[in-house]
C-alpha atoms as a printed R data frame, in Angstrom:
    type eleno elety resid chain resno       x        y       z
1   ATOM     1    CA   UNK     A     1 -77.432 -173.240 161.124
2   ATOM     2    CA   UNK     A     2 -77.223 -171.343 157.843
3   ATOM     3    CA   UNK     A     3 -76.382 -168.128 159.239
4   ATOM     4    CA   UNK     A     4 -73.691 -169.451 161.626
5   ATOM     5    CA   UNK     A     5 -71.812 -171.501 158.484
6   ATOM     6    CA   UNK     A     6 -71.938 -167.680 156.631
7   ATOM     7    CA   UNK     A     7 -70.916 -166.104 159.406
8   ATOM     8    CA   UNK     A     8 -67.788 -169.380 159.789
9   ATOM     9    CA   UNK     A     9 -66.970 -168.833 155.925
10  ATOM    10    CA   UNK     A    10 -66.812 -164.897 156.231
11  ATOM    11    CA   UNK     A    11 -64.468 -165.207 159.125
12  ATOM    12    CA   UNK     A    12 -62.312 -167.681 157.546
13  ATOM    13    CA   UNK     A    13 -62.433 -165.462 154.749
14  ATOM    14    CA   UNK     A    14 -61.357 -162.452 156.706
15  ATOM    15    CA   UNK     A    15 -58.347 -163.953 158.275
16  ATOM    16    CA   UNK     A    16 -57.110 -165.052 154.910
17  ATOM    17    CA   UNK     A    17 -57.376 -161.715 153.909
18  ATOM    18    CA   UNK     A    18 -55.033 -160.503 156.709
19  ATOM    19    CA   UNK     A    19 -52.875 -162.853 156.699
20  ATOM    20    CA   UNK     A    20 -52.305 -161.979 152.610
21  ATOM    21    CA   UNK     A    21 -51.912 -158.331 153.554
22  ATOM    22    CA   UNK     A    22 -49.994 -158.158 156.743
23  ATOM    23    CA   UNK     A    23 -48.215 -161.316 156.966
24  ATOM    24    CA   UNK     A    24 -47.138 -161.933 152.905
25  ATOM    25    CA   UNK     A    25 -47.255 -159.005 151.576
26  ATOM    26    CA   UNK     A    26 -46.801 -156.763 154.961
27  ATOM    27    CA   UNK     A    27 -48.706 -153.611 154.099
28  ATOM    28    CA   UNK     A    28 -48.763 -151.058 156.547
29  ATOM    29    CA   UNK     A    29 -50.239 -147.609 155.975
30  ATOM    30    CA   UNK     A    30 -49.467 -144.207 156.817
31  ATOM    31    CA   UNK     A    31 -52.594 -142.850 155.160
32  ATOM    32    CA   UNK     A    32 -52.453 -139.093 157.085
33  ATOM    33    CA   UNK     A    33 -48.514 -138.681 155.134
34  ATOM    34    CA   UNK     A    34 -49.626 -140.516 151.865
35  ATOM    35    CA   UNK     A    35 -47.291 -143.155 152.597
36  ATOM    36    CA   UNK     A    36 -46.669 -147.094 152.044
37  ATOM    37    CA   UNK     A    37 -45.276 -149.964 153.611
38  ATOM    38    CA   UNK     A    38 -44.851 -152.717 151.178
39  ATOM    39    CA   UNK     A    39 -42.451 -155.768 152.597
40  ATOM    40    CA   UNK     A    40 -43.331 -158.870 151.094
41  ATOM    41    CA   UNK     A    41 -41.304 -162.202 152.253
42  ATOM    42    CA   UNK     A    42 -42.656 -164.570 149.759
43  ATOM    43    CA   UNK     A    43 -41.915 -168.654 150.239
44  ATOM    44    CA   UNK     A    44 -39.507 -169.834 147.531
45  ATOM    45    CA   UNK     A    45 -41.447 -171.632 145.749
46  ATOM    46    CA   UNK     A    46 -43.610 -168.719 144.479
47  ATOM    47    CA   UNK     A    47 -42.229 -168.216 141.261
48  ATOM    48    CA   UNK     A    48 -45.247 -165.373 139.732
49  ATOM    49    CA   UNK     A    49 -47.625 -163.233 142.216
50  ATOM    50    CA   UNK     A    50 -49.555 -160.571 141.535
51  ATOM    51    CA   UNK     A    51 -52.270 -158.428 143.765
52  ATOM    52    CA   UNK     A    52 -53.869 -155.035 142.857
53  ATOM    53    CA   UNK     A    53 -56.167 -152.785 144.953
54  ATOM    54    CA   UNK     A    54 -53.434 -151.913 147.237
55  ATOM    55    CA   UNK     A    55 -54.609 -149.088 148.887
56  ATOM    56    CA   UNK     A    56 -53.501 -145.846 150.528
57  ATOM    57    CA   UNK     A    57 -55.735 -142.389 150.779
58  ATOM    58    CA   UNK     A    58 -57.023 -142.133 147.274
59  ATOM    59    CA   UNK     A    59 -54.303 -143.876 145.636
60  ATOM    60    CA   UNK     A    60 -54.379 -147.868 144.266
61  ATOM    61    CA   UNK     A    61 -51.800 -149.460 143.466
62  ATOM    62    CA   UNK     A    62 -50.408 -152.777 141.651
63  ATOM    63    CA   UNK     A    63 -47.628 -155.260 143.468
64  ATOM    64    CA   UNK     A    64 -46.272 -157.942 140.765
65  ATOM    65    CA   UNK     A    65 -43.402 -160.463 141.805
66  ATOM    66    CA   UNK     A    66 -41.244 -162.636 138.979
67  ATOM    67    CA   UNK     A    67 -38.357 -165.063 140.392
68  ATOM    68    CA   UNK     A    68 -36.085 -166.364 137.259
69  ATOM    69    CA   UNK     A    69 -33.618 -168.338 139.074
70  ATOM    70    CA   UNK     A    70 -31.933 -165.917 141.430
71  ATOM    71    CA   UNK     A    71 -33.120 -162.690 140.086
72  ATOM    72    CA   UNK     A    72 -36.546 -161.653 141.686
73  ATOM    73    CA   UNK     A    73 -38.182 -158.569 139.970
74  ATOM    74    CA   UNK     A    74 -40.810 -156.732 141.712
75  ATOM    75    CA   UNK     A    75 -42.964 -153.984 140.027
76  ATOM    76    CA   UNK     A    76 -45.306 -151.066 141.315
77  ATOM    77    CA   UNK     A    77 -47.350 -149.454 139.990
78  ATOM    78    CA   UNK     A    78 -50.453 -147.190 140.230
79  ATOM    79    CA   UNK     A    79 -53.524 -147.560 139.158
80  ATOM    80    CA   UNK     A    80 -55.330 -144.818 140.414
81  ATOM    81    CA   UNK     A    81 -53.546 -141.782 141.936
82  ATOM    82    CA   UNK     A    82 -54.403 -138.477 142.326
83  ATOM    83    CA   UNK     A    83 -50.817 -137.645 144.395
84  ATOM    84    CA   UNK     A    84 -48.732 -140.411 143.639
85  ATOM    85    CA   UNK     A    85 -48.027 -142.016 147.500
86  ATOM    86    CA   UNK     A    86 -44.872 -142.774 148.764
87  ATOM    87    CA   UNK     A    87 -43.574 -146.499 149.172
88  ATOM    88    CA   UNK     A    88 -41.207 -147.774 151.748
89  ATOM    89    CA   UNK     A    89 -40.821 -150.892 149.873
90  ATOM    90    CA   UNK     A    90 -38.710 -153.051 152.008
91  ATOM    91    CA   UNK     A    91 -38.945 -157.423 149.720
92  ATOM    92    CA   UNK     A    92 -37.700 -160.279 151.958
93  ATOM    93    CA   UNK     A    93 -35.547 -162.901 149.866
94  ATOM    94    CA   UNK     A    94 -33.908 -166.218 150.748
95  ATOM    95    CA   UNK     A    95 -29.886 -165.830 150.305
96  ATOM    96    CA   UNK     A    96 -27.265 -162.990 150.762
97  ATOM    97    CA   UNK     A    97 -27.777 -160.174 147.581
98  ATOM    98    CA   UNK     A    98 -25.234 -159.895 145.550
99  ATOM    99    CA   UNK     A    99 -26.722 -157.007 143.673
100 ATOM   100    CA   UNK     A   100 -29.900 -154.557 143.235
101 ATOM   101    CA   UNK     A   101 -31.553 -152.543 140.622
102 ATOM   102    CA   UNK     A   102 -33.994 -149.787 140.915
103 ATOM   103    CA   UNK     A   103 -35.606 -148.567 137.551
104 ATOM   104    CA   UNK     A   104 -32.740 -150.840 135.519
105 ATOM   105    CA   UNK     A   105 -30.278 -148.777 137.512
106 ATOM   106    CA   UNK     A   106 -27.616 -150.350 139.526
107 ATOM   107    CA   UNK     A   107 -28.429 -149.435 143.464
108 ATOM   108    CA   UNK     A   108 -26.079 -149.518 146.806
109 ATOM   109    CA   UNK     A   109 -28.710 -150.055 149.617
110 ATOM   110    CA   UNK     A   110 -28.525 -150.920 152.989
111 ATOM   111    CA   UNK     A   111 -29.342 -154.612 152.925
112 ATOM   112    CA   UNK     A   112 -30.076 -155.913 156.476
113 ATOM   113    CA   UNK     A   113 -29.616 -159.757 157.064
114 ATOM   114    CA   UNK     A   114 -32.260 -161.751 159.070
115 ATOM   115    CA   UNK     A   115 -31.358 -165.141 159.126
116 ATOM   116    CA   UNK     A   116 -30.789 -166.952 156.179
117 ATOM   117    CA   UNK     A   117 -32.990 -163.954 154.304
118 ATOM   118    CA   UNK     A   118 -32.216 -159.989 153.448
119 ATOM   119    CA   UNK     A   119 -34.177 -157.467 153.576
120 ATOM   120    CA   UNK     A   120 -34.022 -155.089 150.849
121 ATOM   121    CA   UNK     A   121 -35.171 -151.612 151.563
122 ATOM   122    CA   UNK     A   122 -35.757 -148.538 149.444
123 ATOM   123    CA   UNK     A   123 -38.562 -145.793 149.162
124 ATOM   124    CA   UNK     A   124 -39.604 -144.640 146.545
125 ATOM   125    CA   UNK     A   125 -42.239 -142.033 145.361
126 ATOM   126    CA   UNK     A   126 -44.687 -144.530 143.150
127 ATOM   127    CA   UNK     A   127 -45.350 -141.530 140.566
128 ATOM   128    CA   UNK     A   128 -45.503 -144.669 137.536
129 ATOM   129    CA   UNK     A   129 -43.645 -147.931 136.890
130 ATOM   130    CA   UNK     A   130 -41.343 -148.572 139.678
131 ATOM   131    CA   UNK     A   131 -39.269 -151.635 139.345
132 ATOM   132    CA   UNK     A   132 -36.610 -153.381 141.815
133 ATOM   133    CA   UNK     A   133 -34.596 -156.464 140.628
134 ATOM   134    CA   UNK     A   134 -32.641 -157.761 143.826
135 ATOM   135    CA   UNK     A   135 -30.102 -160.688 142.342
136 ATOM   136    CA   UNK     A   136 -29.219 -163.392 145.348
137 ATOM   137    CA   UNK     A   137 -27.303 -166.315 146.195
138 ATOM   138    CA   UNK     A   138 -28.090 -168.989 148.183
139 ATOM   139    CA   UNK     A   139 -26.410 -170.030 150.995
C-alpha cells in the first residue's frame, strides 16, 4: 500500500509538472537548432509568476511575468548559457493590444487574435535581459 500511494503522489506530481510546462507556460523545444518556444497564456488573475530551470541544450533560462493593470511585462533571461538559445516567445493576454515593447523599445508585431485573447509573437536571441511589455484593453 505504501509503494502504490508513492507511486499515486509521483504521478500526480508528474502531470502537474506538464501541465505547468506545456499547458501554462507552453514550452516547446527545438533542442538540435538551440531554439525555444515560450507561449504562456496565464489566467487573469495571476498578477506575479516566476519559474527558472527552463531548459534547452545546455542553456537555462528564467521566465518572470508582472501585470500592473493593463500592462503585462515579461522578462527572460539566462542563467546558464554557453550559446545563448533562441526564443520564439509568443505571451497570450486577455483584450485587444494596443501597444508592445521589446527591450523599452516601441515594437510593430504581428498580433494574431484568438478569441477574446492576442497572441503576441516575437523571437528573440536570449543573449541577456530580454524584456516584452504588451499594453491591452479589455473588451
Amino acid at each position: 500500500p505504501e509503494a502504490a500511494t508513492e507511486s499515486a503522489t509521483e504521478s500526480v506530481t508528474a502531470e502537474l509538472i506538464l501541465a505547468l510546462a506545456h499547458g501554462l507556460l507552453g514550452i516547446g523545444q527545438d533542442a538540435p537548432v538551440g531554439r525555444l518556444r515560450l507561449a504562456p497564456h496565464l489566467p487573469g488573475h495571476i498578477e506575479r509568476f516566476s519559474v527558472e530551470g527552463i531548459g534547452i541544450g545546455d542553456a537555462r533560462l528564467k521566465l518572470s511575468y508582472r501585470r500592473d493593470g493593463a500592462a503585462h511585462h515579461y522578462e527572460v533571461l539566462p542563467t546558464a548559457a554557453g550559446v545563448p538559445p533562441l526564443v520564439v516567445f509568443e505571451p497570450s493576454v486577455a483584450g485587444a493590444v494596443e501597444s508592445v515593447r521589446v527591450d523599452g523599445e516601441a515594437a510593430e508585431l504581428e498580433v494574431r487574435r484568438n478569441g477574446g485573447r492576442s497572441v503576441v509573437p516575437v523571437q528573440l536571441p536570449v543573449d541577456g535581459v530580454r524584456t516584452l511589455e504588451v499594453v491591452t484593453r479589455e473588451r
